[in-house]
Structure formats: structure tokens, C-alpha cells
Short mmCIF file of C-alpha atoms in Angstrom, two decimals:
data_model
loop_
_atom_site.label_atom_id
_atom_site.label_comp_id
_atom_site.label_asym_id
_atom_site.label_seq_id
_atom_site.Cartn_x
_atom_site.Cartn_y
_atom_site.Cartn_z
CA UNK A 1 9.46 -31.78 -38.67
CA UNK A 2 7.30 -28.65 -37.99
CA UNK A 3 5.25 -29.28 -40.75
CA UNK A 4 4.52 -32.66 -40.38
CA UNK A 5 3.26 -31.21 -36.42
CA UNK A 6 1.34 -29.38 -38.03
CA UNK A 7 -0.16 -31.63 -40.01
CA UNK A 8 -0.82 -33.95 -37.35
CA UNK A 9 -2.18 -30.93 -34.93
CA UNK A 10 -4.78 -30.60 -37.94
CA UNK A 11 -5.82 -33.96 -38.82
CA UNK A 12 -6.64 -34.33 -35.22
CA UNK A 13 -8.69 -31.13 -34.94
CA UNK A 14 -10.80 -31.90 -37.71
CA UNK A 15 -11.53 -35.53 -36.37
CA UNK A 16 -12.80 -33.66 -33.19
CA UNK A 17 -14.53 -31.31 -34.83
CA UNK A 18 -16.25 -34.37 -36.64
CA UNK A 19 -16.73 -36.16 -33.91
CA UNK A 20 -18.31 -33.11 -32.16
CA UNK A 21 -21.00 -32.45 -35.18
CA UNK A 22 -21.02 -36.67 -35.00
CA UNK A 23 -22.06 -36.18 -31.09
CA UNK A 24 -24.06 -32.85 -31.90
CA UNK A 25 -26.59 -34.76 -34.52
CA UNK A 26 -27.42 -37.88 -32.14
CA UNK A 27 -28.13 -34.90 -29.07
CA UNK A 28 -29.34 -31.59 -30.19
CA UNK A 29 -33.65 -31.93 -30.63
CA UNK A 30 -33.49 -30.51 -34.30
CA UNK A 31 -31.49 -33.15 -35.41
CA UNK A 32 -33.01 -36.09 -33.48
CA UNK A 33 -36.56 -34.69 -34.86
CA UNK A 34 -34.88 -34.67 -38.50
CA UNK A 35 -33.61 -38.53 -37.94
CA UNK A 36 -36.88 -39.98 -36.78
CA UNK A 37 -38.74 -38.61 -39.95
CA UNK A 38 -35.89 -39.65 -41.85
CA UNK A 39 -36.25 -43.14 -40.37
CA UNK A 40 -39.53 -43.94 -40.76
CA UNK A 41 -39.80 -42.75 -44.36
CA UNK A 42 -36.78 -45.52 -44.95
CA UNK A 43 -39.15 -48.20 -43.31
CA UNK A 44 -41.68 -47.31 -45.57
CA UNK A 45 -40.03 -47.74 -48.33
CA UNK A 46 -38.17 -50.75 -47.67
CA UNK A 47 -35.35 -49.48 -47.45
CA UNK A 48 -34.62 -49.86 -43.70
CA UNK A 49 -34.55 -53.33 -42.39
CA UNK A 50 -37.07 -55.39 -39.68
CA UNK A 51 -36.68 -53.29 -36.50
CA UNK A 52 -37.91 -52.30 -33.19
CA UNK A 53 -40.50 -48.59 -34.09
CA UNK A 54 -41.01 -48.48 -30.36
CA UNK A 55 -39.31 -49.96 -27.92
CA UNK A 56 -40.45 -50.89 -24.48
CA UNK A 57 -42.85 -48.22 -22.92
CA UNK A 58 -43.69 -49.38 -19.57
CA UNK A 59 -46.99 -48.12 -17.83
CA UNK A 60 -47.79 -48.53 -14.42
CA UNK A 61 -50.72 -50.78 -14.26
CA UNK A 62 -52.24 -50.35 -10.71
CA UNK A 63 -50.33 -50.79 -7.74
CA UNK A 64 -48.87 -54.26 -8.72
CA UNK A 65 -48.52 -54.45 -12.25
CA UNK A 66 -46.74 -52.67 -15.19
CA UNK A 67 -48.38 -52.65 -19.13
CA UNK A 68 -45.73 -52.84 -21.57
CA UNK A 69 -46.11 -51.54 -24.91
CA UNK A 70 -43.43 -52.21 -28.34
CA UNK A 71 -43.60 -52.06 -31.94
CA UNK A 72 -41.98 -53.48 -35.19
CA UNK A 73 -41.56 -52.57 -38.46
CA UNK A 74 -42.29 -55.67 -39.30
CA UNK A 75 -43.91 -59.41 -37.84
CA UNK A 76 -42.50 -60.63 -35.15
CA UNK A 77 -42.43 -65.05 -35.39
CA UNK A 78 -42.84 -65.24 -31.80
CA UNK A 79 -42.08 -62.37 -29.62
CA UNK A 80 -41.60 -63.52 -25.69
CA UNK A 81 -41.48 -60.42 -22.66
CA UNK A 82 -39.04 -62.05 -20.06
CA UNK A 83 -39.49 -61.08 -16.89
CA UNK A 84 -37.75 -61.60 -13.54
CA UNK A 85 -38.03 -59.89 -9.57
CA UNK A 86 -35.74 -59.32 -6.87
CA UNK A 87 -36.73 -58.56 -3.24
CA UNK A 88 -35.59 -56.81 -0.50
CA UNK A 89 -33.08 -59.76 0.43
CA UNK A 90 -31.72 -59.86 -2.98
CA UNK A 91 -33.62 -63.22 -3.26
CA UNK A 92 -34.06 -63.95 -7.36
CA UNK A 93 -37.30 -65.08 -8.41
CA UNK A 94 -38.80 -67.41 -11.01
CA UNK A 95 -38.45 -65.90 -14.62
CA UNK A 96 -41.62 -65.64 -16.13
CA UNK A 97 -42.01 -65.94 -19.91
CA UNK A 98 -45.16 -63.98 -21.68
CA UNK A 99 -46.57 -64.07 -25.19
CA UNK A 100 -47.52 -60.67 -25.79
CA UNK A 101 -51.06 -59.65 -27.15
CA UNK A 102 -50.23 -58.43 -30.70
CA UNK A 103 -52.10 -55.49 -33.19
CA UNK A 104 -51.56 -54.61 -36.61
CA UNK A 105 -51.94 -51.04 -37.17
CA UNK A 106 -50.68 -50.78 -40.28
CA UNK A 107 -47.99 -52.44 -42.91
CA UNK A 108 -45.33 -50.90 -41.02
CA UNK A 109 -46.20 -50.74 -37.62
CA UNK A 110 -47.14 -53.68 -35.49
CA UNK A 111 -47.72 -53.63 -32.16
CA UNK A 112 -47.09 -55.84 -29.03
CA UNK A 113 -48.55 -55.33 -25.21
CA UNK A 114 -48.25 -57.42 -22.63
CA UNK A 115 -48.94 -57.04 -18.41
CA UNK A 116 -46.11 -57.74 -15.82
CA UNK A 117 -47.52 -58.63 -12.54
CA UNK A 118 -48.12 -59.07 -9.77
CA UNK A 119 -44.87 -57.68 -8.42
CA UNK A 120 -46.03 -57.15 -4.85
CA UNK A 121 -42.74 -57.28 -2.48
CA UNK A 122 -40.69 -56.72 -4.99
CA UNK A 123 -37.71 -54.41 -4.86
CA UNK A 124 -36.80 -54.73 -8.78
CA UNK A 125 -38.32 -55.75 -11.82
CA UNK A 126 -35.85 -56.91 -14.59
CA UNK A 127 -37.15 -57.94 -17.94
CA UNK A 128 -36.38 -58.05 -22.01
CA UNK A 129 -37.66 -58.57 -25.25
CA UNK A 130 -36.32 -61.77 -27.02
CA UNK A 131 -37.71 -63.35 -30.02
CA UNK A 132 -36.30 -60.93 -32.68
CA UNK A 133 -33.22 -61.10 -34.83
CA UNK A 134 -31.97 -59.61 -31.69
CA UNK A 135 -33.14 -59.00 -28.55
CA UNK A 136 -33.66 -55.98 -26.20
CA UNK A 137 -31.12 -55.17 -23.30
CA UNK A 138 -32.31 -55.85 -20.13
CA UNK A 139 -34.15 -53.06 -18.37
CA UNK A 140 -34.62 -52.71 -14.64
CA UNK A 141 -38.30 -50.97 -12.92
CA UNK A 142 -37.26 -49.68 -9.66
CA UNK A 143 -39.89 -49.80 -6.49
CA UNK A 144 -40.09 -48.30 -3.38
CA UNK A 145 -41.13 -48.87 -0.27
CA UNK A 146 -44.17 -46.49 1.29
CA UNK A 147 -41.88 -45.02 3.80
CA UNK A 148 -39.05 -44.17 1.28
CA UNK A 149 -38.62 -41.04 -0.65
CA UNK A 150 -40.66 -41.29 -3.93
CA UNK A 151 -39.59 -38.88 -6.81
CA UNK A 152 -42.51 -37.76 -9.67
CA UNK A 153 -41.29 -36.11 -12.29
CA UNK A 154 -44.27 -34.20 -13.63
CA UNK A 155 -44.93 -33.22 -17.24
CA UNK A 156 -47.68 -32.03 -19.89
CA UNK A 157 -48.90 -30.99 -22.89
CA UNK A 158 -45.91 -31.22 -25.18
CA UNK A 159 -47.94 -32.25 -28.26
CA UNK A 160 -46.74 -30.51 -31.60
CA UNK A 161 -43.27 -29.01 -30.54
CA UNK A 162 -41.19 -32.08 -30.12
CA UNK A 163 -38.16 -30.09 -30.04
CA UNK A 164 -39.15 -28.23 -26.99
CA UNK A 165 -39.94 -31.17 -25.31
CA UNK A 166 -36.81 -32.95 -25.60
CA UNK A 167 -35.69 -29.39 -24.13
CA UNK A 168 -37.66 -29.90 -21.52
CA UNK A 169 -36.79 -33.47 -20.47
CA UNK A 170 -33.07 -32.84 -20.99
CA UNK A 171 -33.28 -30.09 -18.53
CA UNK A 172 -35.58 -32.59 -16.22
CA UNK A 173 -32.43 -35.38 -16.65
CA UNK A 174 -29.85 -32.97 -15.35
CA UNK A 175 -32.20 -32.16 -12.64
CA UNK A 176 -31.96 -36.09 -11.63
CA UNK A 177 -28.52 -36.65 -12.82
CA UNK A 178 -27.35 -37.51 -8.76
CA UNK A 179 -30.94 -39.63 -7.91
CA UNK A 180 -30.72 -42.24 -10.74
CA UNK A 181 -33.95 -40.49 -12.32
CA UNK A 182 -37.77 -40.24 -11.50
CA UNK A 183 -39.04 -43.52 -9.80
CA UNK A 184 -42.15 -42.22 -12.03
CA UNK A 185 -43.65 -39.77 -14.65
CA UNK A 186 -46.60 -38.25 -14.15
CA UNK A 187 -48.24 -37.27 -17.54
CA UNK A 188 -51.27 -34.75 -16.73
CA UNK A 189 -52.15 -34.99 -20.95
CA UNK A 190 -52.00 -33.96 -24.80
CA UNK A 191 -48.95 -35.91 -25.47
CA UNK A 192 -49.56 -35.67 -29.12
CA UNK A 193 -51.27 -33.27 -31.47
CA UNK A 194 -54.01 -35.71 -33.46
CA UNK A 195 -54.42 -39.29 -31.60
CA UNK A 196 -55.13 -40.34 -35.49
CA UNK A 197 -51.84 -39.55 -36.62
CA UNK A 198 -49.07 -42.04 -36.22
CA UNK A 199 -46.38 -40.14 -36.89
CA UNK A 200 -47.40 -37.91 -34.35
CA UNK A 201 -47.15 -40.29 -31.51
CA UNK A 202 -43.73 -41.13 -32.87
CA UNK A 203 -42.01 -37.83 -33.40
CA UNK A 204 -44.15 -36.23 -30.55
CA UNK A 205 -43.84 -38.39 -27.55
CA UNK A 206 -41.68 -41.95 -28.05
CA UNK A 207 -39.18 -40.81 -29.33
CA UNK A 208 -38.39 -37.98 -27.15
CA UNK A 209 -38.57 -40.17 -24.36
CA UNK A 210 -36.74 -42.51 -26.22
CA UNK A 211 -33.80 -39.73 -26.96
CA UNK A 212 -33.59 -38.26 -23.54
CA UNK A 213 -33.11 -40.05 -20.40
CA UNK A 214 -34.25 -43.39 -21.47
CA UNK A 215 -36.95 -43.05 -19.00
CA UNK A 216 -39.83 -44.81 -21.25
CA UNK A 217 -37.89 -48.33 -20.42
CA UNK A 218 -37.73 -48.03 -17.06
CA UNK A 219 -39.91 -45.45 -15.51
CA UNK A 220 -43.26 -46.38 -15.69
CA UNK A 221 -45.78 -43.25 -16.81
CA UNK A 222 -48.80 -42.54 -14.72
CA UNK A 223 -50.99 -40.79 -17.92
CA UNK A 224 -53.97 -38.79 -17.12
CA UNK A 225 -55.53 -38.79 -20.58
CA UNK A 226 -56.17 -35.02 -22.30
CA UNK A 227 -58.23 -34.03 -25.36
CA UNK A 228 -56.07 -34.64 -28.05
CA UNK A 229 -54.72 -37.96 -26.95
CA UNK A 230 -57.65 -40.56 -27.56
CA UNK A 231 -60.35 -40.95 -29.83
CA UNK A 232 -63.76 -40.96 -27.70
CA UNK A 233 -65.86 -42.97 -30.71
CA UNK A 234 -67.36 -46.04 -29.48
CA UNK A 235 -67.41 -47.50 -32.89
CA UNK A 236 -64.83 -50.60 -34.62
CA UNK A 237 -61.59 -49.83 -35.68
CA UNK A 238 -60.99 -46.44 -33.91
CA UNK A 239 -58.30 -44.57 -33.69
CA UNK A 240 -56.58 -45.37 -30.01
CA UNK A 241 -53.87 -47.02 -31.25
CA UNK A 242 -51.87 -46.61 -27.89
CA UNK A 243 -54.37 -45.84 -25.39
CA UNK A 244 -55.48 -48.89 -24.01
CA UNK A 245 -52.78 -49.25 -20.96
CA UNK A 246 -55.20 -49.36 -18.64
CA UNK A 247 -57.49 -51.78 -20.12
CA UNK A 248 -58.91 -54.29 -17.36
CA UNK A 249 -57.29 -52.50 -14.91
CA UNK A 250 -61.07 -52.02 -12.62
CA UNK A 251 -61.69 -55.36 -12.54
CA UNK A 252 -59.21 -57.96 -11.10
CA UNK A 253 -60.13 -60.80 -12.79
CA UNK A 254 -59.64 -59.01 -16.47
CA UNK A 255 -56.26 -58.89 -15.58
CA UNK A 256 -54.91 -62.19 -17.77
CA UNK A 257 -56.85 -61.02 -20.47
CA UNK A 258 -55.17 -59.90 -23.73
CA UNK A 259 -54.20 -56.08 -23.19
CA UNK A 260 -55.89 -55.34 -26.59
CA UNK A 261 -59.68 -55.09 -27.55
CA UNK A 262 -59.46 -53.28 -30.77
CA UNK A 263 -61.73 -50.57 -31.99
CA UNK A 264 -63.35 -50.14 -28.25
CA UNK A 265 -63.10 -47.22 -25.84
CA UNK A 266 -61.17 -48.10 -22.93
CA UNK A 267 -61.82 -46.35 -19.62
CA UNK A 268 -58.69 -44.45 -17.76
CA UNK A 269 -60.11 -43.93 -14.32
CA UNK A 270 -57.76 -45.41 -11.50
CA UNK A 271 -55.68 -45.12 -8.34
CA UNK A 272 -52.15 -45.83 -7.62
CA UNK A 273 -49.85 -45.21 -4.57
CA UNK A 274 -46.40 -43.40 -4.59
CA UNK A 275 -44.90 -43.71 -1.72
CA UNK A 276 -47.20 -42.40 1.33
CA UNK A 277 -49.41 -40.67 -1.37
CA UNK A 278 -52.49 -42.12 -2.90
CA UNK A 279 -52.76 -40.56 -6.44
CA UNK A 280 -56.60 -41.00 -8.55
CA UNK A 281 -56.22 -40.37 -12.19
CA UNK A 282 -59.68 -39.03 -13.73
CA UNK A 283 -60.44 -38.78 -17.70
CA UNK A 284 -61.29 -35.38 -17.84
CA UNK A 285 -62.71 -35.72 -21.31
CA UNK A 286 -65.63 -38.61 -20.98
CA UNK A 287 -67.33 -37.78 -17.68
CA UNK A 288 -69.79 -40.86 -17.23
CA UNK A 289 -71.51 -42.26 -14.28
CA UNK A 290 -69.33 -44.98 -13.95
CA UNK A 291 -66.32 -42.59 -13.16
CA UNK A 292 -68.32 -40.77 -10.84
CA UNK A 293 -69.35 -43.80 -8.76
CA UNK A 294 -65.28 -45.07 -9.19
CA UNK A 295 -64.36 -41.43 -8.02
CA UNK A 296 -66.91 -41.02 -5.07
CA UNK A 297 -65.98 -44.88 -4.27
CA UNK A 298 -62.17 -44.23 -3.62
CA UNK A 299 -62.02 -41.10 -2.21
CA UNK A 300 -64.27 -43.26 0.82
CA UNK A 301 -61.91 -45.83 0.53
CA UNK A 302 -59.60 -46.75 3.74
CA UNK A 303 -56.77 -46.70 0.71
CA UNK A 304 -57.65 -43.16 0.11
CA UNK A 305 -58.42 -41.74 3.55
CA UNK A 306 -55.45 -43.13 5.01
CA UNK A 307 -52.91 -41.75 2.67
CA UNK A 308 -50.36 -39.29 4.30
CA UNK A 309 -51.17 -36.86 0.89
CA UNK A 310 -54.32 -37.51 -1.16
CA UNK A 311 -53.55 -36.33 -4.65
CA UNK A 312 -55.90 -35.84 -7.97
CA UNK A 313 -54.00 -35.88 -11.46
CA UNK A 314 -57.20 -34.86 -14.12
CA UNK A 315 -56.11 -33.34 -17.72
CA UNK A 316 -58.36 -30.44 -17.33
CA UNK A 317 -58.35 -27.84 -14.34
CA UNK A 318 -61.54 -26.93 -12.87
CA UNK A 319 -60.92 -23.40 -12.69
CA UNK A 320 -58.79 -21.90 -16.38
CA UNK A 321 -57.55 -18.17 -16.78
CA UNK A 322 -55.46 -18.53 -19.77
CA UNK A 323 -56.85 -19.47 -22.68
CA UNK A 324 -57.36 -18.64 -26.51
CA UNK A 325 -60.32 -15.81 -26.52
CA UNK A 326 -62.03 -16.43 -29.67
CA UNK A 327 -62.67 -20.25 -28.91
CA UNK A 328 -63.13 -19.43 -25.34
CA UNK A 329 -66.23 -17.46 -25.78
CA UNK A 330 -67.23 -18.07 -29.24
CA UNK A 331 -66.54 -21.89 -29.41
CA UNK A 332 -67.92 -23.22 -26.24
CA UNK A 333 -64.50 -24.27 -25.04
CA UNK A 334 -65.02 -21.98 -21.84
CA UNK A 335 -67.74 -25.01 -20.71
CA UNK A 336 -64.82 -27.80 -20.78
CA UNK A 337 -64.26 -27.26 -17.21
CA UNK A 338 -67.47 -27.35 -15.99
CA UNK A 339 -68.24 -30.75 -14.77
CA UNK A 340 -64.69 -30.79 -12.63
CA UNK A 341 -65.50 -27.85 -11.24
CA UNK A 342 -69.11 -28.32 -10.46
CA UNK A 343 -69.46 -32.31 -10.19
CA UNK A 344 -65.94 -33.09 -9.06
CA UNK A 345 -64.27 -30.57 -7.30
CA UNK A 346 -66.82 -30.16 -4.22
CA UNK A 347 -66.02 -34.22 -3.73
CA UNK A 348 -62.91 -33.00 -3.78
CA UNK A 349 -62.95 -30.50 -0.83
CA UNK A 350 -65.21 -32.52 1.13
CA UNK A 351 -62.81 -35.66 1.16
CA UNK A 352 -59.96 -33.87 2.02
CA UNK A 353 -57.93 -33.87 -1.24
CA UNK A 354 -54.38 -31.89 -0.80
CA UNK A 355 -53.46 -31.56 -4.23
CA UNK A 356 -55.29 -31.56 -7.52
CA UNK A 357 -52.40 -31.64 -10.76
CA UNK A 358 -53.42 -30.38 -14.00
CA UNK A 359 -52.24 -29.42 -17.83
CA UNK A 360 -54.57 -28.52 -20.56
CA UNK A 361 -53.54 -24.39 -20.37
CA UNK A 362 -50.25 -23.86 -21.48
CA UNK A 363 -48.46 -22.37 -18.64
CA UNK A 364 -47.80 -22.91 -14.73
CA UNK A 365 -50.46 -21.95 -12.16
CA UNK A 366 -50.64 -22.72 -8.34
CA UNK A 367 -53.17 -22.01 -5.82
CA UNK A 368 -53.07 -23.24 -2.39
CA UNK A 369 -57.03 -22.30 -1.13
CA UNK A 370 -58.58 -22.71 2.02
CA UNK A 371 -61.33 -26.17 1.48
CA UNK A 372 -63.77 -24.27 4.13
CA UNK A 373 -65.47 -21.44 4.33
CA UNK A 374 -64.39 -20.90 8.23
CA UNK A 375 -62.52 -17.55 8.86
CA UNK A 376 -58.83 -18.57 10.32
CA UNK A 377 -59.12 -22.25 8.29
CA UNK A 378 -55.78 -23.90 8.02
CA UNK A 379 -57.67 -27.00 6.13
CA UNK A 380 -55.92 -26.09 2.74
CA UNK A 381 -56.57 -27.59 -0.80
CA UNK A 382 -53.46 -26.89 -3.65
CA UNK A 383 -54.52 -26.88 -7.91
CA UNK A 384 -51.41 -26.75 -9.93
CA UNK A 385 -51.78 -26.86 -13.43
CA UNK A 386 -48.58 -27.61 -14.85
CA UNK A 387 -49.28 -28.01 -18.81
CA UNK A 388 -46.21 -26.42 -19.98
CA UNK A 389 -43.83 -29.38 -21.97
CA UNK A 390 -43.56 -28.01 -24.94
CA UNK A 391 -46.87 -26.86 -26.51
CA UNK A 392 -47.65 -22.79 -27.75
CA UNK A 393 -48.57 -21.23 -24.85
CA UNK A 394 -51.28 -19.44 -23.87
CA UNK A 395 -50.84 -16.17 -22.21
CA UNK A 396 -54.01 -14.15 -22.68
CA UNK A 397 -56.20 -14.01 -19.87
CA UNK A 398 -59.77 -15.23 -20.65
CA UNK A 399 -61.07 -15.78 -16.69
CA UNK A 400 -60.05 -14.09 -12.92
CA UNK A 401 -60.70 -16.75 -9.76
CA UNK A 402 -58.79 -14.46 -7.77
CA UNK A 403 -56.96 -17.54 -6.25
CA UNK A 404 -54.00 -18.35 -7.76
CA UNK A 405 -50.66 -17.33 -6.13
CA UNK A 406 -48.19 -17.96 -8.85
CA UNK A 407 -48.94 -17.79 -12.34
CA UNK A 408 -45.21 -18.35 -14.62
CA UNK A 409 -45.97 -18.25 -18.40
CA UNK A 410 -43.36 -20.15 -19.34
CA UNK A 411 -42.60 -23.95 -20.47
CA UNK A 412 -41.92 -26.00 -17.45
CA UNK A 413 -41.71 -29.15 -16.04
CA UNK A 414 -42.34 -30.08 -11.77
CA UNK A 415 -41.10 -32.44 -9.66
CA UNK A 416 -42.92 -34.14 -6.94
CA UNK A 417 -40.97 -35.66 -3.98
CA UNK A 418 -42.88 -37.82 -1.29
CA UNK A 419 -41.65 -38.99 1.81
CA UNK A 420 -43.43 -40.11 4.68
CA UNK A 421 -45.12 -37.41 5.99
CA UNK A 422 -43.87 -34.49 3.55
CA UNK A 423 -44.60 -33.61 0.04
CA UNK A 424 -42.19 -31.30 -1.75
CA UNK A 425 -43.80 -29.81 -4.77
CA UNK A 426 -40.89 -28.05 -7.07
CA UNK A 427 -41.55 -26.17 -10.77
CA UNK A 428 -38.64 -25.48 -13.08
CA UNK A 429 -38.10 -23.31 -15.87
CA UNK A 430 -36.69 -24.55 -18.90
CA UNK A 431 -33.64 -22.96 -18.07
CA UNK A 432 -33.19 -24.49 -14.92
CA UNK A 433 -34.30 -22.00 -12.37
CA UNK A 434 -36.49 -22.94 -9.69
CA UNK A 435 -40.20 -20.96 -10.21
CA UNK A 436 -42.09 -22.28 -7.55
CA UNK A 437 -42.01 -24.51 -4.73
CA UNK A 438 -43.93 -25.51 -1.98
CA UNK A 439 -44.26 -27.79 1.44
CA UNK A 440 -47.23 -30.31 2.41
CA UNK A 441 -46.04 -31.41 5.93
CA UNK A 442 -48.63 -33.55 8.33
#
């Protein structure tokens, strides 16, 4: 009888054990990294059948609207978004059926966008994929009202080190394991390595989010474009295969147009509000006139100057100190920042901007400045540059403003919490601990 106890005390240790290394190769980054190359090569040689590349990656779209983006490995025969709103009363609104506007990039992966809107009022917004052999699940897009608590989880720069990144965002999900996760994600740039390369954008940014916290579905990203994410050629048949979420987005009347103009530059310039904040996302890499009339234009707006906090995200920071020497000073690179810090930043001070988010160097920097020259100010402008997801980073010292009062060179990730009249500004390691944190209070 012993024996046969022992037996049976074995057998069921070495099930656990494999379900453990089962468990173990779906979670741990190495192995999810490992699976998604695996995966696509199986698609591309035909080996895998018709199936969802992408699925839904929800954008926010201005203040109203959401841009959905999904792929296939294959043609869809007629792909339909569903899409449905509660309010504040629970009351269930009409269900809205879309044809999305489709792309082929290549044999194996074709693309589908399509624009939810306008959601003004609305509490929720539910909505699925049908049209495939099988369907999405449904997926839910959580609002707030101005005078609740918003929660911005901040992140960038995670291109080439997938791996860390899904680090990074698993340590972000335990962070909001008790608040239901971010009500959004603010991406401050270089989400990939090289825009051209489509397994990049797969192994480098959707599917991490995809693997941890199945945020992509149902948080919609705020992206702040950097210089490795687009490609800036106005010519046919470029390579910003994903970069058009903001297409229309300027002009109102664009916005029933097909989500999709291929082979065109599309601009990124726009404002949304979170919560009691009012945030302006710049392209820091194609200054032009038109965003400096858009930037001048809404930082005079009523929108703007009535916002409790008045926030900037822009991919590069207008004032650097870590940086790679040799293309610093021998490769012009120490110029990048120039036209923030000359053209934008001054706008900046002068229209009462409290906090100006960036990425771009590869580490955590805050400065909280005084915006006037007046001995005894307590008018106070913050830069953070928070570009520390994943990427190499850079810890040699190129520049000295003399104004920052944290500097952690280590990979990071922030989160921003609005609510009424305070902003709560908190940086964690990717270990956990807590290594900064600051109060705006009006």
C-alpha cells in the first residue's frame, strides 16, 4: 500500500511540476518573446491557420472617439466592429455596426481600422469583432467623469528589449491590481526599434501589451510619436503601417472618413482631457508651421486655460543630459532638442503649462523650475522625462542644466493620478520601489 502512495505522491508532483513549466512558458517574457517568433514564422509558412495577428488596439481619438486597430493573417469576407454605450443611468444604447477601413500590408498581414464615436455621456463603451470564423470577446472602454479620479499609466521607449518591457508592464499591473487598471496609457515614444520592420511592431509593442494586462483592448493609448516610430517620407507606399490613429482627427468633418490614406504622412498633433487635466500631444520629430499655429492655438484656448493641470506629452525633452557622446557631438544629435526648447518651450512658460512629459533619453529625470524670473516665484513649471520601458540606457552625461532634482538611471515606468484639483505624479522602479513622487495641488 506504501508503494502504491508513493506512486501516487509522484505522479501528482510531476503533473504540478508540468503544469508549473506549462504556466511558466505562457508568463515568463523569454518564453512569450520565443512563442510570438515561433508563431509568426508558422503563419508564414502555412502552417498556422486564418487568425487574428493583432487584436483590438484601441486609441483614444480626441475627446469623444476611440480608433481601433486589428489584423489577420489572412482576408477577412466581411469584418463588422460592434459597438454599444451605457450611461450613467445604466441606460443601453443603440448598437452600432461598422465596416472597418481595410490595408494590405503584406501576404500575411492585413489590417483593419475603424473609429468609435461619438461617445459623449457615456459611462462605458462595449464592443467586438464579428465576422471571422470566430469572433472577439467583448471588451469594455471605461470613462470618467472630469471630477473623478483619472489614473495614467505612463510609459516609453521600450523599443528593442521586449523582454524588459513585459517586465516593466507586469510590474505596472501589480501596481493596479486593486484599481481595475489605468483608465489610460500614456506613450511618450520609440515603441519599436525600425517603424519598417513588422516584426518589430509585433514582438516589440503588441504583443507585450497583448501578454500583460490586456490593456491594448481596453485602455485606450494616448501616443506621442518618437523617432523611431514613423516614417517622415511624404512619398506612396511608406512605411507607417500603424501610425495613422490620428488621421482626421483636426478636422471634424474628416471624421467618417476611412481611417486609412496609404503611403501619406499623417499629422499627430492634438489635445485630449483626463479628468480635470487638459493634455496636448506634440510630434517632436516634424516641427512644421501648422503644429506651431495648432500649439499656440490651444494653449489660448478656453479648453486649455481652464484646465485644473495643463499638461504637454512631446517625445523629445527640451533640455537632455544623458546621452550617447560620440553621436551627441559628432553626429548632430545634440541639435534634436532645439526647436522644443527654443520655439516651444517659452510658449510653454508663458501659458502656464504645469507639466511637460517626455522619453527619448533612457532614464528618469524631474525638474520642477520656477516659469519666472522673479526672486521668491512660486509660479512653477515640472519636465519629467520618463523614457525608461525597456530600451539600453543611457547613463553618460553629455549636458548640465543645473535643474533637475532627481535623476534615477534605471528602467521605469510613472503613474499619473488626476483628481479635481490635485495631480499625483508617481515613478517606479522595475522592482517596485517608489523613486520619485510629487504633488500639483491648486
Amino acid at each position: 500500500m506504501r508503494f502504491y502512495f508513493r506512486r501516487l505522491l509522484l505522479l501528482l508532483a510531476v503533473e504540478l511540476l508540468f503544469l508549473w513549466a506549462l504556466y511558466i512558458s505562457f508568463t515568463d517574457p523569454r518564453m512569450q518573446v520565443a512563442r510570438t517568433a515561433v508563431q509568426s514564422w508558422l503563419v508564414k509558412q502555412n502552417m498556422y491557420p486564418c487568425m487574428f495577428q493583432k487584436h483590438p488596439f484601441v486609441f483614444e481619438h480626441g475627446d469623444f472617439h476611440y480608433y481601433l486597430l486589428w489584423e489577420t493573417s489572412c482576408v477577412s469576407r466581411a469584418p463588422v466592429l460592434e459597438w454599444w454605450t451605457d450611461s450613467t443611468n445604466n441606460t443601453a444604447f443603440l448598437h452600432h455596426f461598422i465596416k472597418p477601413s481595410y490595408r494590405k500590408i503584406d501576404d500575411y498581414h492585413h489590417r483593419y481600422t475603424a473609429i468609435i464615436g461619438s461617445v459623449q455621456g457615456a459611462l462605458h463603451i462595449h464592443y467586438k469583432v464579428n465576422g471571422y470564423r470566430f469572433a472577439t470577446k467583448q471588451y469594455t472602454i471605461r470613462r470618467r467623469n472630469s471630477f473623478e479620479k483619472s489614473r495614467v499609466l505612463v510609459i516609453g521607449d521600450n523599443q528593442n528589449e521586449p523582454t524588459r518591457f513585459r517586465r516593466v508592464l507586469a510590474r505596472a499591473q501589480h501596481y493596479y491590481r486593486t484599481s481595475n487598471g489605468p483608465d489610460f496609457i500614456l506613450h511618450v515614444g520609440d515603441a519599436v526599434q525600425i517603424a519598417r520592420k513588422l516584426g518589430d511592431w509585433q514582438s516589440q509593442l503588441f504583443s507585450p501589451m497583448e501578454d500583460v494586462g490586456d490593456y491594448r483592448h481596453q485602455t485606450p493609448l494616448v501616443f506621442a510619436p518618437g523617432n523611431h516610430d514613423h516614417d517622415k517620407r511624404r512619398i506612396q507606399n511608406n512605411n507607417n503601417f500603424y501610425m495613422d490613429m490620428y488621421h482626421g482627427l483636426n478636422e471634424t468633418s474628416e471624421l467618417g472618413k476611412p481611417a486609412v490614406i496609404n503611403g501619406s504622412y499623417h499629422r499627430f498633433h492634438h489635445s485630449i482631457s483626463i479628468g480635470s487635466a487638459r493634455v496636448i500631444v506634440l510630434d517632436s520629430e516634424c516641427p512644421s508651421k501648422e503644429q506651431s499655429a495648432f500649439l499656440l492655438r490651444e494653449l489660448q484656448s478656453d479648453a486649455f486655460q481652464e484646465a485644473s493641470f495643463r499638461i504637454i506629452a512631446v517625445h523629445i525633452p527640451p533640455y537632455i543630459e544623458y546621452w550617447d557622446p560620440y553621436t551627441w557631438n559628432e553626429r548632430g544629435e545634440k541639435y534634436w532638442d532645439e526647436h522644443i526648447r527654443l520655439e516651444y518651450d517659452p510658449l510653454f512658460r508663458k501659458y502656464g503649462v504645469d507639466l511637460v512629459i517626455s522619453g527619448h533619453q533612457h532614464n528618469y529625470q524631474r525638474a520642477t523650475v520656477s516659469r519666472s524670473t522673479a526672486p521668491g516665484s512660486t509660479d512653477v513649471i515640472t519636465y519629467v522625462i520618463a523614457g525608461g520601458a525597456g530600451g539600453d540606457l543611457d547613463l553618460k552625461r553629455v549636458e548640465d542644466w543645473q535643474m533637475y532634482n532627481v535623476t534615477y538611471l534605471g528602467h521605469h515606468f510613472a503613474s499619473l493620478e488626476i483628481e479635481d484639483r490635485r495631480l499625483i505624479w508617481t515613478a517606479h522602479s522595475i522592482t517596485g520601489s517608489v523613486v520619485d513622487k510629487f504633488l500639483i495641488e491648486i
